[in-house]
PDB file of C-alpha atoms in Angstrom:
ATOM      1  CA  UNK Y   1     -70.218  18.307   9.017  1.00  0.00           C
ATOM      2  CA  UNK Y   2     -69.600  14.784   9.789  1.00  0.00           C
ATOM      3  CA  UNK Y   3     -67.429  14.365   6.115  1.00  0.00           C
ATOM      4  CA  UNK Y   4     -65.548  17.274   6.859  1.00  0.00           C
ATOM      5  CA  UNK Y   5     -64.635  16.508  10.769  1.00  0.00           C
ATOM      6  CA  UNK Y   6     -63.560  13.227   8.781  1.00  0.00           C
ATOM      7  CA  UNK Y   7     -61.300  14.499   6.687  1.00  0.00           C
ATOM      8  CA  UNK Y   8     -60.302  16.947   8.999  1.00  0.00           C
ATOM      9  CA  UNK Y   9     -59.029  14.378  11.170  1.00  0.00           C
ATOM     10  CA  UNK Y  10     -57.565  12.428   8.537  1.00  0.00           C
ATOM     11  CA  UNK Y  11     -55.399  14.898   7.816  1.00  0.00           C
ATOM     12  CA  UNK Y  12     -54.102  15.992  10.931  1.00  0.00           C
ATOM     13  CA  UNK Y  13     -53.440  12.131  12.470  1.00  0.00           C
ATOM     14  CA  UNK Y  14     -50.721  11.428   9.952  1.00  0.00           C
ATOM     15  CA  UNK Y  15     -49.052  14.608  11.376  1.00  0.00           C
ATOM     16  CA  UNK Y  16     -49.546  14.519  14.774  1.00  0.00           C
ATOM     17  CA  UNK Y  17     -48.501  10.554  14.377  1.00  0.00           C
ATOM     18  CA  UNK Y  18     -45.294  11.988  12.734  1.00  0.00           C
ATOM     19  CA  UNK Y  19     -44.631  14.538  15.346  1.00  0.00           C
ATOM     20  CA  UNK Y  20     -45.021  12.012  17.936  1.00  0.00           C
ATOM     21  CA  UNK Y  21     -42.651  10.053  16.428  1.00  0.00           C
ATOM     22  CA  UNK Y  22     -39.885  12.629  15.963  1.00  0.00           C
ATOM     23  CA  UNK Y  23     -40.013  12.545  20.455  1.00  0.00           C
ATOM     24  CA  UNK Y  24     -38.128   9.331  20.016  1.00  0.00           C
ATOM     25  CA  UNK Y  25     -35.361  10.541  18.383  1.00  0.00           C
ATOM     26  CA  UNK Y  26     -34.961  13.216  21.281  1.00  0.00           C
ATOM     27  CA  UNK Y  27     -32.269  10.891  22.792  1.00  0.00           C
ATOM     28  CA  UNK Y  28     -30.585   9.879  20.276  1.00  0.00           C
ATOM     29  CA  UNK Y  29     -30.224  13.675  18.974  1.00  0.00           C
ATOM     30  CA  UNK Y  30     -29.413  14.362  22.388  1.00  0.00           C
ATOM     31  CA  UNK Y  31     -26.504  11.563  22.805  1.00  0.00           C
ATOM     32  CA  UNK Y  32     -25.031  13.054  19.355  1.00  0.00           C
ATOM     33  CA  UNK Y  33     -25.257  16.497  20.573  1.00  0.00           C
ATOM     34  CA  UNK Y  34     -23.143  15.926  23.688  1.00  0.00           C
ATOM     35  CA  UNK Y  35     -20.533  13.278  22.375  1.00  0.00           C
ATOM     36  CA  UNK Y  36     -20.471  14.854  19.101  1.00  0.00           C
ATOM     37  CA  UNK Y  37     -21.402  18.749  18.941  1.00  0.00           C
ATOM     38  CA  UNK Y  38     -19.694  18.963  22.830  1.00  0.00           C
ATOM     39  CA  UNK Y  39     -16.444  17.450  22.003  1.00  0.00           C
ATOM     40  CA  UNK Y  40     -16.388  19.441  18.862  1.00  0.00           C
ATOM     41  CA  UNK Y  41     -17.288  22.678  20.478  1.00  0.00           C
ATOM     42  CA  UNK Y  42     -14.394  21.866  23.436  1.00  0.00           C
ATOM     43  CA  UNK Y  43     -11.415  21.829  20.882  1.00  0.00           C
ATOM     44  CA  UNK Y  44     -12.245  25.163  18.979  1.00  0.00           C
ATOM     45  CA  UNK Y  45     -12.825  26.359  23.265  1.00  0.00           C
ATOM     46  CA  UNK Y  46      -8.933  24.330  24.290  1.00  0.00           C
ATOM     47  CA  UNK Y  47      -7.479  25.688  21.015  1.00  0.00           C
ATOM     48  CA  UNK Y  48      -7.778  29.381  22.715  1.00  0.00           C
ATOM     49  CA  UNK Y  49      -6.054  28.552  26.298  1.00  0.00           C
ATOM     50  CA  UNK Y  50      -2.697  27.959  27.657  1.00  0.00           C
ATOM     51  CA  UNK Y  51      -2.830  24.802  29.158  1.00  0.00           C
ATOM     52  CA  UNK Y  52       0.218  22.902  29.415  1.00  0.00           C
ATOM     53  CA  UNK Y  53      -1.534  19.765  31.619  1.00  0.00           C
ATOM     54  CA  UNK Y  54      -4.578  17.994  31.974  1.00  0.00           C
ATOM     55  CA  UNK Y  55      -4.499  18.773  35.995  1.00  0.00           C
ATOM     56  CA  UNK Y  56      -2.987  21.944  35.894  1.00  0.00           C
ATOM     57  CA  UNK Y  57      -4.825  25.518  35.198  1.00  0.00           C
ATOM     58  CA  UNK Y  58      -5.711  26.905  31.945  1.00  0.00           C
ATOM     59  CA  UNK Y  59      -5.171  30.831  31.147  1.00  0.00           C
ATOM     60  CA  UNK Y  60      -7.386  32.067  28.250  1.00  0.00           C
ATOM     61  CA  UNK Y  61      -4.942  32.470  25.367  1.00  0.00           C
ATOM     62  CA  UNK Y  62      -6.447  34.213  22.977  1.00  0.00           C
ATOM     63  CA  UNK Y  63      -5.098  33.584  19.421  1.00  0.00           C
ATOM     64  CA  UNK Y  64      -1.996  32.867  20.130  1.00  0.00           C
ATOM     65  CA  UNK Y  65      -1.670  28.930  20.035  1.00  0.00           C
ATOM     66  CA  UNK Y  66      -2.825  29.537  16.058  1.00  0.00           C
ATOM     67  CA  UNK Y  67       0.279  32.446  15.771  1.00  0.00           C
ATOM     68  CA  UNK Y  68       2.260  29.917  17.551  1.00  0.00           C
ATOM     69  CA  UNK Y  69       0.955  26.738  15.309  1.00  0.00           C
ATOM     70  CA  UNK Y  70       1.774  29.301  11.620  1.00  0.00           C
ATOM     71  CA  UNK Y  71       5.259  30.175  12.100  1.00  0.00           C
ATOM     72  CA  UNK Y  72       6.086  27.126  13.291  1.00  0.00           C
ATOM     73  CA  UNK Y  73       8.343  24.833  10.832  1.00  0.00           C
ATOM     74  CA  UNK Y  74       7.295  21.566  12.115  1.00  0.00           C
ATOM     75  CA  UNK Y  75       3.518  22.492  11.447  1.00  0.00           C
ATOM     76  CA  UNK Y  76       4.695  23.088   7.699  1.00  0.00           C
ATOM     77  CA  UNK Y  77       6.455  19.830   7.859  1.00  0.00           C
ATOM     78  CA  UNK Y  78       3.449  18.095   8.988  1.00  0.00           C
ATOM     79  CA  UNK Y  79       1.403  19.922   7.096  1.00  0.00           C
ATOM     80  CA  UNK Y  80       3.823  18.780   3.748  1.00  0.00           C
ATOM     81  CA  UNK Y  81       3.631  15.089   5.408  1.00  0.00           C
ATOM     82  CA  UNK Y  82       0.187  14.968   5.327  1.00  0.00           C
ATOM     83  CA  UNK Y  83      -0.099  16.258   1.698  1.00  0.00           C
ATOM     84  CA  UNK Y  84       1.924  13.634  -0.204  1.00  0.00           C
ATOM     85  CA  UNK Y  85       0.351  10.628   2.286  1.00  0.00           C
ATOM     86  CA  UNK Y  86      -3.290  11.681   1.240  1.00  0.00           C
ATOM     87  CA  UNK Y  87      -2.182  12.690  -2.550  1.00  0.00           C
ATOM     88  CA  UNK Y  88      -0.549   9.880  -3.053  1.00  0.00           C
ATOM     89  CA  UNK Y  89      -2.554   6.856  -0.938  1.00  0.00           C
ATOM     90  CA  UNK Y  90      -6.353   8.103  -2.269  1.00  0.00           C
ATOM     91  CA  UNK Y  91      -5.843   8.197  -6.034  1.00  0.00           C
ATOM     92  CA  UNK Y  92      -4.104   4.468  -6.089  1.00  0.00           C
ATOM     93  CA  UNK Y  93      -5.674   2.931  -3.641  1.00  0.00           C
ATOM     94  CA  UNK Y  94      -9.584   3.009  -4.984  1.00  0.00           C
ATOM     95  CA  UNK Y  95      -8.938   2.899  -8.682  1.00  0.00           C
ATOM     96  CA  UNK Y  96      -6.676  -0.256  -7.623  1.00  0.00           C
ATOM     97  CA  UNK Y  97      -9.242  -1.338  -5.029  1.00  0.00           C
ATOM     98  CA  UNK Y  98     -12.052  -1.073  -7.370  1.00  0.00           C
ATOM     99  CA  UNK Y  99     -10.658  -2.486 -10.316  1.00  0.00           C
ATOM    100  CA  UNK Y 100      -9.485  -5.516  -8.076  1.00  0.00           C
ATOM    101  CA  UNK Y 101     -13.432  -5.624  -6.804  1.00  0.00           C
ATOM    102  CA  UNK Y 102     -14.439  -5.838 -10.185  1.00  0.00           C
ATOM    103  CA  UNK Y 103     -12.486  -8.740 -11.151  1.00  0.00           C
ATOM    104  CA  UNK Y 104     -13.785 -10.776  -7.805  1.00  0.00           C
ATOM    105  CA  UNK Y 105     -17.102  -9.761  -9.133  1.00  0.00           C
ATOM    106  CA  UNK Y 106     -16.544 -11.774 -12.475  1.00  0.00           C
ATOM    107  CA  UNK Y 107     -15.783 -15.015 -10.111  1.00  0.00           C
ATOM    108  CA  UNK Y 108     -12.615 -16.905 -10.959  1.00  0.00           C
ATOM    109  CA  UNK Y 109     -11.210 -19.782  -9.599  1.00  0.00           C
ATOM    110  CA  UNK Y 110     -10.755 -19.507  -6.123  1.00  0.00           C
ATOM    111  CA  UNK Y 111     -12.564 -16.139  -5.309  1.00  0.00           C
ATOM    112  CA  UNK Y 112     -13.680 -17.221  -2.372  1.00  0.00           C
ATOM    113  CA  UNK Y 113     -10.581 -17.919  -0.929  1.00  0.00           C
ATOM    114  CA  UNK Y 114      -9.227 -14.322  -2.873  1.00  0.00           C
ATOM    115  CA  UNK Y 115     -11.872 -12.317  -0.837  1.00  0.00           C
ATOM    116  CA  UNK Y 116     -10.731 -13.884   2.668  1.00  0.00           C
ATOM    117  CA  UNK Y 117      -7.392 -13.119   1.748  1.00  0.00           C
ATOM    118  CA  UNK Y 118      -8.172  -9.733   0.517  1.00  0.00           C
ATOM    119  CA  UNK Y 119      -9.737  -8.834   3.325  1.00  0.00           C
ATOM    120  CA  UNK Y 120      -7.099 -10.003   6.195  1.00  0.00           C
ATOM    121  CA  UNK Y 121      -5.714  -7.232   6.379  1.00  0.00           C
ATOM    122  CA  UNK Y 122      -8.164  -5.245   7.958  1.00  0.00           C
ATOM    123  CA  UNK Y 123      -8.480  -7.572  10.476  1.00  0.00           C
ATOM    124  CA  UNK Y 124      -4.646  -7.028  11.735  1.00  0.00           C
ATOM    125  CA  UNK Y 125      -4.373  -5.027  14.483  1.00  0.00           C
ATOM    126  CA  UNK Y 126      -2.102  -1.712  14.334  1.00  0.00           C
ATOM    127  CA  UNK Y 127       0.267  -3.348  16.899  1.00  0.00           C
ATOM    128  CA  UNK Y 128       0.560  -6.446  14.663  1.00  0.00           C
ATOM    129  CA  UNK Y 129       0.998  -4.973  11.566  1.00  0.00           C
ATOM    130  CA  UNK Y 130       3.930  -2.389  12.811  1.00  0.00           C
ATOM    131  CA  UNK Y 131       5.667  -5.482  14.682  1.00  0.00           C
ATOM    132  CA  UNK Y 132       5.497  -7.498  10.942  1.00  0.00           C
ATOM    133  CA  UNK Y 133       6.789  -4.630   9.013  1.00  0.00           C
ATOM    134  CA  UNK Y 134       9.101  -3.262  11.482  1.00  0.00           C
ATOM    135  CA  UNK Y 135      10.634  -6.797  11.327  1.00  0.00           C
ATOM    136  CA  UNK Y 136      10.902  -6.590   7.316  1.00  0.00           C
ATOM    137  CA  UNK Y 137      11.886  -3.110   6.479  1.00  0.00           C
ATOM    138  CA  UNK Y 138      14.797  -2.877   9.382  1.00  0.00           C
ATOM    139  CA  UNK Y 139      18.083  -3.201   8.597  1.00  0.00           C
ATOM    140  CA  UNK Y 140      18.805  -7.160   9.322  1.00  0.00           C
ATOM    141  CA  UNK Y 141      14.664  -7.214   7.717  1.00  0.00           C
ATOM    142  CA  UNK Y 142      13.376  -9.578   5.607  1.00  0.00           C
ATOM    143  CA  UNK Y 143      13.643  -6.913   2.918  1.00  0.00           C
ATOM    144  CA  UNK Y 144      17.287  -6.288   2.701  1.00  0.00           C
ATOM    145  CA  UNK Y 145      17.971 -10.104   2.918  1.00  0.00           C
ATOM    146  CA  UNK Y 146      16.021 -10.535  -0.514  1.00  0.00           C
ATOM    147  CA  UNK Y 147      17.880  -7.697  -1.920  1.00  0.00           C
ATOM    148  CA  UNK Y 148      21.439  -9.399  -0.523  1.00  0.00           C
ATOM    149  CA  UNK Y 149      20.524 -12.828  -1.528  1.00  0.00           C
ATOM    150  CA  UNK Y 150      19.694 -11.734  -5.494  1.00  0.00           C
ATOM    151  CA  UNK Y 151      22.943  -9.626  -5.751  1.00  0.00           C
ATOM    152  CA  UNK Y 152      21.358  -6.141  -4.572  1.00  0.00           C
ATOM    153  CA  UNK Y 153      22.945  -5.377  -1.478  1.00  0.00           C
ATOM    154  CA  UNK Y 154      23.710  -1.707  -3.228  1.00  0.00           C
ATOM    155  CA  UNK Y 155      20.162  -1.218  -2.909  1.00  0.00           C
ATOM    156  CA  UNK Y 156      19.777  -2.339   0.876  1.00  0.00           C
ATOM    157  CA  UNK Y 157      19.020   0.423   3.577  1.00  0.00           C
ATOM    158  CA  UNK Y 158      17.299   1.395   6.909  1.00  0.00           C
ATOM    159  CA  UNK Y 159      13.757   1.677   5.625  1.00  0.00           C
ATOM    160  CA  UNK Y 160      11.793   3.021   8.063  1.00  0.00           C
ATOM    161  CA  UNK Y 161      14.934   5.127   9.501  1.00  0.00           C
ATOM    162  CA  UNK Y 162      15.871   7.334   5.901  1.00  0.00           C
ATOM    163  CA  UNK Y 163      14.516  10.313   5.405  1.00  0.00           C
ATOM    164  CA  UNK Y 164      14.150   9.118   2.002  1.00  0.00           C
ATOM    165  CA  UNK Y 165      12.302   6.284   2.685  1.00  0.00           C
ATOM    166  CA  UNK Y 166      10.357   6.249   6.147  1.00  0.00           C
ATOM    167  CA  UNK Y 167       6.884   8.614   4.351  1.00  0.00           C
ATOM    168  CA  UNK Y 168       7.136   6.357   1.426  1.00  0.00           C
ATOM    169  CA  UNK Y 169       6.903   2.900   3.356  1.00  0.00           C
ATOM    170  CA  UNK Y 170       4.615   4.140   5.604  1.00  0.00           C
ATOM    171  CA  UNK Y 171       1.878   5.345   2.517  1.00  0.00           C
ATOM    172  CA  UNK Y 172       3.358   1.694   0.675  1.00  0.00           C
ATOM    173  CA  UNK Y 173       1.775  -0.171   4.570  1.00  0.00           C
ATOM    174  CA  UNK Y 174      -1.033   1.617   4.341  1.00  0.00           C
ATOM    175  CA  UNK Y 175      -2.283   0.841   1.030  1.00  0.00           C
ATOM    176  CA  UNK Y 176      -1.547  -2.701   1.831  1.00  0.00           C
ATOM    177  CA  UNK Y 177      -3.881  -2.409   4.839  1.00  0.00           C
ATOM    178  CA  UNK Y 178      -7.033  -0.777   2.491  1.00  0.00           C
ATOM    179  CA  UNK Y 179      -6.932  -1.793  -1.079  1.00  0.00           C
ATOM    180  CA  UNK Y 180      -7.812  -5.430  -0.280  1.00  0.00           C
ATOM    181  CA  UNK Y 181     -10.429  -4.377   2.326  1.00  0.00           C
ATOM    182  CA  UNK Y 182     -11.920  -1.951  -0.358  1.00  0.00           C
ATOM    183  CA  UNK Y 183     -11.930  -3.937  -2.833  1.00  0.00           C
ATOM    184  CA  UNK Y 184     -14.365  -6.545  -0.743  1.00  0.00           C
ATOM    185  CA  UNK Y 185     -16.704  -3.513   0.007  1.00  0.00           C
ATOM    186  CA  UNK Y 186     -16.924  -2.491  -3.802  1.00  0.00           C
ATOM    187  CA  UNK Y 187     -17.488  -6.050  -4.855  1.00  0.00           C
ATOM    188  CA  UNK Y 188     -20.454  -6.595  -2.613  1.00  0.00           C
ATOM    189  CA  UNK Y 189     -21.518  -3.245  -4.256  1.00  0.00           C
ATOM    190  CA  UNK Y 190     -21.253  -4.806  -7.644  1.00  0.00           C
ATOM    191  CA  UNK Y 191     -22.238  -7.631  -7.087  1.00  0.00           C
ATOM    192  CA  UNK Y 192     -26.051  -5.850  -6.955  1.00  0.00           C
ATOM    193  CA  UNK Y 193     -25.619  -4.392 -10.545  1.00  0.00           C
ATOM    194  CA  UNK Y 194     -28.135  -6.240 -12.931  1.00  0.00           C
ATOM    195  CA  UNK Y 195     -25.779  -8.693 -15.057  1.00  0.00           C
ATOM    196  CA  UNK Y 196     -27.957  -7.988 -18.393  1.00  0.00           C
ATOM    197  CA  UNK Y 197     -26.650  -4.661 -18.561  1.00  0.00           C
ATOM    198  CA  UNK Y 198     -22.897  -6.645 -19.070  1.00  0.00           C
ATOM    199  CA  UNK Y 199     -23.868  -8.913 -21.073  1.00  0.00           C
ATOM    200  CA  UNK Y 200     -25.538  -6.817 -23.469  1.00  0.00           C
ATOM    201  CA  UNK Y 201     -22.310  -4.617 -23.634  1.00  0.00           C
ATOM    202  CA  UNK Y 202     -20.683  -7.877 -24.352  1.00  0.00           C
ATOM    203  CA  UNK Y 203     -23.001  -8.191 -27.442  1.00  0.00           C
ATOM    204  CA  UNK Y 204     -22.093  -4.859 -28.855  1.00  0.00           C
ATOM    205  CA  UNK Y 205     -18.395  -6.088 -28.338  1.00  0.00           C
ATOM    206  CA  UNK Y 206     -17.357  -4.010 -25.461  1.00  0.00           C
ATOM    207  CA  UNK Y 207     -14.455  -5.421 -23.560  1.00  0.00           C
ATOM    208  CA  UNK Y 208     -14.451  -5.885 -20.133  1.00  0.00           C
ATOM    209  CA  UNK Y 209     -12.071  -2.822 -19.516  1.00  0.00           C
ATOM    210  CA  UNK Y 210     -15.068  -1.185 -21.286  1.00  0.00           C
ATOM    211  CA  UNK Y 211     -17.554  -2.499 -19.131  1.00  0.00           C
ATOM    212  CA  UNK Y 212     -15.857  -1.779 -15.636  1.00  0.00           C
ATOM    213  CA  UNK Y 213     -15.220   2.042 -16.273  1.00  0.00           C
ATOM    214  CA  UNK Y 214     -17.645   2.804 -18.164  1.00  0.00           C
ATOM    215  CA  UNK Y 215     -21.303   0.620 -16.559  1.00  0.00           C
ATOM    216  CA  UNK Y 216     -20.043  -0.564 -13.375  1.00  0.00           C
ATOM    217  CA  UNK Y 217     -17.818   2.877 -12.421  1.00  0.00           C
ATOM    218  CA  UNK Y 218     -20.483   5.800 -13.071  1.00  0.00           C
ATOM    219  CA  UNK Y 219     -23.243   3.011 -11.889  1.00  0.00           C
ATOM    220  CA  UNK Y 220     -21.260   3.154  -8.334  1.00  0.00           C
ATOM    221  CA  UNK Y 221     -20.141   6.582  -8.388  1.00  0.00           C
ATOM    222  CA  UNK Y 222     -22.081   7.357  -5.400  1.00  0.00           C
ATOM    223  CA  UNK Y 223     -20.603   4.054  -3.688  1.00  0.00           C
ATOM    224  CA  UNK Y 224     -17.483   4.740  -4.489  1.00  0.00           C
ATOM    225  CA  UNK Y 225     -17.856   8.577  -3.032  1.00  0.00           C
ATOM    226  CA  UNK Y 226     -18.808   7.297  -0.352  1.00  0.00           C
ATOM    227  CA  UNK Y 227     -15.430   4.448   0.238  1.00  0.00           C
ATOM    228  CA  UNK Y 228     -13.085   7.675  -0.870  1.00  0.00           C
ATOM    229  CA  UNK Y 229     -14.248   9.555   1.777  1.00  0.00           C
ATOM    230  CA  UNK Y 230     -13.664   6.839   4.513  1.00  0.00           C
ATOM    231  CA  UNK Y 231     -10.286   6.329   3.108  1.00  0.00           C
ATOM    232  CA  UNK Y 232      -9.490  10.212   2.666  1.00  0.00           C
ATOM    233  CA  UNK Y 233     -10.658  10.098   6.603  1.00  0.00           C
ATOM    234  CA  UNK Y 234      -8.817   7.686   7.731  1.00  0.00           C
ATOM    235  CA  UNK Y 235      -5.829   8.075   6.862  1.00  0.00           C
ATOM    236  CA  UNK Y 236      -5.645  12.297   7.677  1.00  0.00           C
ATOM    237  CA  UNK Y 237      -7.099  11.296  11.520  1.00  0.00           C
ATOM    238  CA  UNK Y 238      -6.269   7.563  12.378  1.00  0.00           C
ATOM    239  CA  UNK Y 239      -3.143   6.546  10.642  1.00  0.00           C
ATOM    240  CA  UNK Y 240      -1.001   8.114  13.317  1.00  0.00           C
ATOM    241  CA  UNK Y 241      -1.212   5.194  15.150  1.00  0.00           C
ATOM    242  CA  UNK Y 242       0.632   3.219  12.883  1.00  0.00           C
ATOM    243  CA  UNK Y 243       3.317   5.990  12.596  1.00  0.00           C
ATOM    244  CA  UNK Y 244       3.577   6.543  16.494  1.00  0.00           C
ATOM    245  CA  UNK Y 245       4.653   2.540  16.486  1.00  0.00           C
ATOM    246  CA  UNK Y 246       7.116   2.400  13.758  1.00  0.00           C
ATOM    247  CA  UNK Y 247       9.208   5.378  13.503  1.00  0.00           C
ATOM    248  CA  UNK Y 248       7.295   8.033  16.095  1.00  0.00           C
ATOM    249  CA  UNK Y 249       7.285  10.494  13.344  1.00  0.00           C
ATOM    250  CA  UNK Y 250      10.912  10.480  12.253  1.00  0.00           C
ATOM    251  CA  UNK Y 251      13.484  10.309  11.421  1.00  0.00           C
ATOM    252  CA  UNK Y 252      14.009  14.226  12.338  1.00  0.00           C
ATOM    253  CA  UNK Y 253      10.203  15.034  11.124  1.00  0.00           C
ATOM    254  CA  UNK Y 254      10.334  13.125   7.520  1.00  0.00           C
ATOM    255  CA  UNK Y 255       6.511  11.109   8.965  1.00  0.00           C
ATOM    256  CA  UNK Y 256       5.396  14.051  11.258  1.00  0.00           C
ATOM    257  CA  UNK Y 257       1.663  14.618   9.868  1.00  0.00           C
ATOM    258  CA  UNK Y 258      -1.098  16.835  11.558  1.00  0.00           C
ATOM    259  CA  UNK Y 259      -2.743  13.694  12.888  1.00  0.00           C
ATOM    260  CA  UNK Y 260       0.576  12.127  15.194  1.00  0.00           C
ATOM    261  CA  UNK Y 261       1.617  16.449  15.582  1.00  0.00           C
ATOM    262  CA  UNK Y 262      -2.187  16.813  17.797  1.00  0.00           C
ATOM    263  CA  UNK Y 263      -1.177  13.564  19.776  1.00  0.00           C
ATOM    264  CA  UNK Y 264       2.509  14.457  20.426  1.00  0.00           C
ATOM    265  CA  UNK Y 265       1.789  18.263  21.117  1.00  0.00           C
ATOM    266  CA  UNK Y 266      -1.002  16.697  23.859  1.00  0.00           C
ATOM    267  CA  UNK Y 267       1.077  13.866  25.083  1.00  0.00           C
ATOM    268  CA  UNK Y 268       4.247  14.464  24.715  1.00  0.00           C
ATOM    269  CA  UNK Y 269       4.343  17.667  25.238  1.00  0.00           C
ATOM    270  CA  UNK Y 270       1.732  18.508  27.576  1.00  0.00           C
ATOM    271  CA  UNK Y 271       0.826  21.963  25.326  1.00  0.00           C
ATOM    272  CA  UNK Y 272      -3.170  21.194  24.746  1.00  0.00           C
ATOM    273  CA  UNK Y 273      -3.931  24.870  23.473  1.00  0.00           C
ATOM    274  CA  UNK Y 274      -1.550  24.022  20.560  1.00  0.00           C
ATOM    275  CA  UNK Y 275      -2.514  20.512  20.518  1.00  0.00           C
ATOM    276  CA  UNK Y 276      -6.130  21.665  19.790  1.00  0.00           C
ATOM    277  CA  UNK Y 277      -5.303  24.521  17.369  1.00  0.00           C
ATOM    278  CA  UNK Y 278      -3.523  21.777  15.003  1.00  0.00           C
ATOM    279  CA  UNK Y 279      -6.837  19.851  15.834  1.00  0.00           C
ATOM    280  CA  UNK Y 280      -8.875  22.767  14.473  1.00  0.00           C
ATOM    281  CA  UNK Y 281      -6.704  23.034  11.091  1.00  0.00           C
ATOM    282  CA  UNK Y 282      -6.567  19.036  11.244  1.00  0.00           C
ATOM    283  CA  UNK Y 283     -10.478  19.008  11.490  1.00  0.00           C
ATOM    284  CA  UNK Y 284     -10.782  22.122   8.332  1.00  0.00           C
ATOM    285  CA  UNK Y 285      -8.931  20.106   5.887  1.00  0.00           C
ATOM    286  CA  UNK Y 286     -11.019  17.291   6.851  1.00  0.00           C
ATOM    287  CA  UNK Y 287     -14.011  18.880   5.872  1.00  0.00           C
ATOM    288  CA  UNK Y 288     -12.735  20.591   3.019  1.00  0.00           C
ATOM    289  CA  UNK Y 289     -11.702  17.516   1.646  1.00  0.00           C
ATOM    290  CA  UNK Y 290     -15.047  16.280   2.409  1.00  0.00           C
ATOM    291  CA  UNK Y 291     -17.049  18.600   0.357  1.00  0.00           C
ATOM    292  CA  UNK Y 292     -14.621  18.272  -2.126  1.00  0.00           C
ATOM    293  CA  UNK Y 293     -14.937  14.580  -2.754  1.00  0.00           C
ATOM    294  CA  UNK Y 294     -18.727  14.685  -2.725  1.00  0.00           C
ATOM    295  CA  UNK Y 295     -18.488  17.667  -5.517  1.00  0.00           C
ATOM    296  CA  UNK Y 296     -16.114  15.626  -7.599  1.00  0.00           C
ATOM    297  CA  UNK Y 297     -18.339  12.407  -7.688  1.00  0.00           C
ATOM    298  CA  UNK Y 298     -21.530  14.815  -7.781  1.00  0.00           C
ATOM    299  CA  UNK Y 299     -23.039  12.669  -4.354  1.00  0.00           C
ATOM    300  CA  UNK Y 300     -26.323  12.910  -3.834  1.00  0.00           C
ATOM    301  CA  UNK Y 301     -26.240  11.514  -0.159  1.00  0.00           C
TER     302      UNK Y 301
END
């Protein structure tokens, strides 16, 4: 009786020691419930009212802020906007950022100094970097004085204010912000791979191409998952700061994307309802793209 009360016990301590445990994460399920889940749950709730202030009263809506939001043209336009930034910014800026983590990984001359200088950029502020590049891609910039001191001045324009231009330089100043700081990330990554495994590709005469795509790459697939999707994140929610500073989505709507179209339509505009229903589409790609960057690495996180 004695043995069995034993084992009984043993047994059942582990698991009430377990469930006692799991009380201490009450808060902090509790704190991402309400400034997580509640925010969440208030923009699908905002997305179905007309409420043109933040002080004034809302009327329930129905679904007519997404009617409104689909046969608009400047929701396209964003929509478009948002599009080429993301399919053209993800798929250069890791393959660059990794390959350029790779090489600080082999440590040449002055790599120390390379990763500081990689890695400034991140530490710029958004209000410094539009300031620096609103003073080089203007029309009296830094940019168009190259291009009229080598004998280009056919090539010289308003950067940031041609239709032609403004998406492009904006996607061009963002990848200038996050290759270098990715590439630091996904050299402290490497930088944990076992070095045998190189060198004995080396023996079997593998060059170092080789040996970056095809060890260190699938070896930090799940690593570099993980860097797309902050990346693919960042810029469709948080590069409309950047935007809002240099050319406040124009000219006409040529840098308009979902993420500066929820702060204008809130802001500007004072139409939350809408501002919310591009929130909801803005937060549905986000997810989507989500899933679909974890099935295309195969994550398992």
């Amino acid at each position: 009786m004695k043995i069995r009360a034993k084992a009984r016990s043993k047994s059942v301590g582990p698991v009430g020691a377990t469930r006692g445990l799991s009380l201490f994460s009450l808060p902090a399920l509790a704190w991402f419930g309400f400034f997580t889940i509640g925010p969440l749950l208030a923009m699908f709730y905002i997305s179905t009212l007309k409420w043109r202030s933040l002080i004034g009263k809302s009327e329930p809506a129905g679904l007519a802020n997404y009617e409104k939001l689909f046969g608009s043209d400047v929701f396209y336009a964003s929509l478009a906007n948002t599009a080429f930034q993301l399919g053209f910014m993800i798929p250069i800026m890791i393959p660059l950022a990794f390959m350029v983590g790779y090489y600080i990984t082999l440590k040449p001359r002055g790599h120390r100094v390379l990763r500081v200088v990689l890695f400034t950029p991140g530490l710029i502020s958004i209000s410094a970097t539009a300031m620096v590049f609103y003073a080089s891609l203007g029309p009296q910039g830094l940019v168009n004085g190259l291009l009229d001191s080598i004998g280009l001045e056919d090539l010289t324009k308003p950067w940031l204010a041609s239709q032609d231009t403004a998406l492009l330089m904006i996607v061009l100043i963002g990848l200038w912000q996050g290759i270098g700081y990715t590439a630091v990330l996904f050299a402290a990554r490497l930088e944990s791979v076992n070095r045998d495994l190189y060198e004995a590709a080396k023996l079997d005469g593998a060059s170092e191409w080789r040996i970056m795509w095809r060890i260190a790459f699938p070896i930090s697939l799940d690593f570099v998952g993980t860097l797309t999707m902050l990346q693919f994140l960042w810029t469709l929610f948080g590069s409309a700061g950047l935007i809002l500073l240099l050319t406040r989505g124009g000219p006409g709507l040529s840098t308009t994307t979902l993420s500066l179209l929820v702060y204008q339509k809130a802001f500007f505009e004072n139409d939350l309802g809408y501002s919310q229903a591009a929130g909801v589409v803005l937060f549905a790609i986000g997810l989507v793209g989500m899933l679909v960057i974890r099935t295309l690495v195969k994550a398992r996180y």
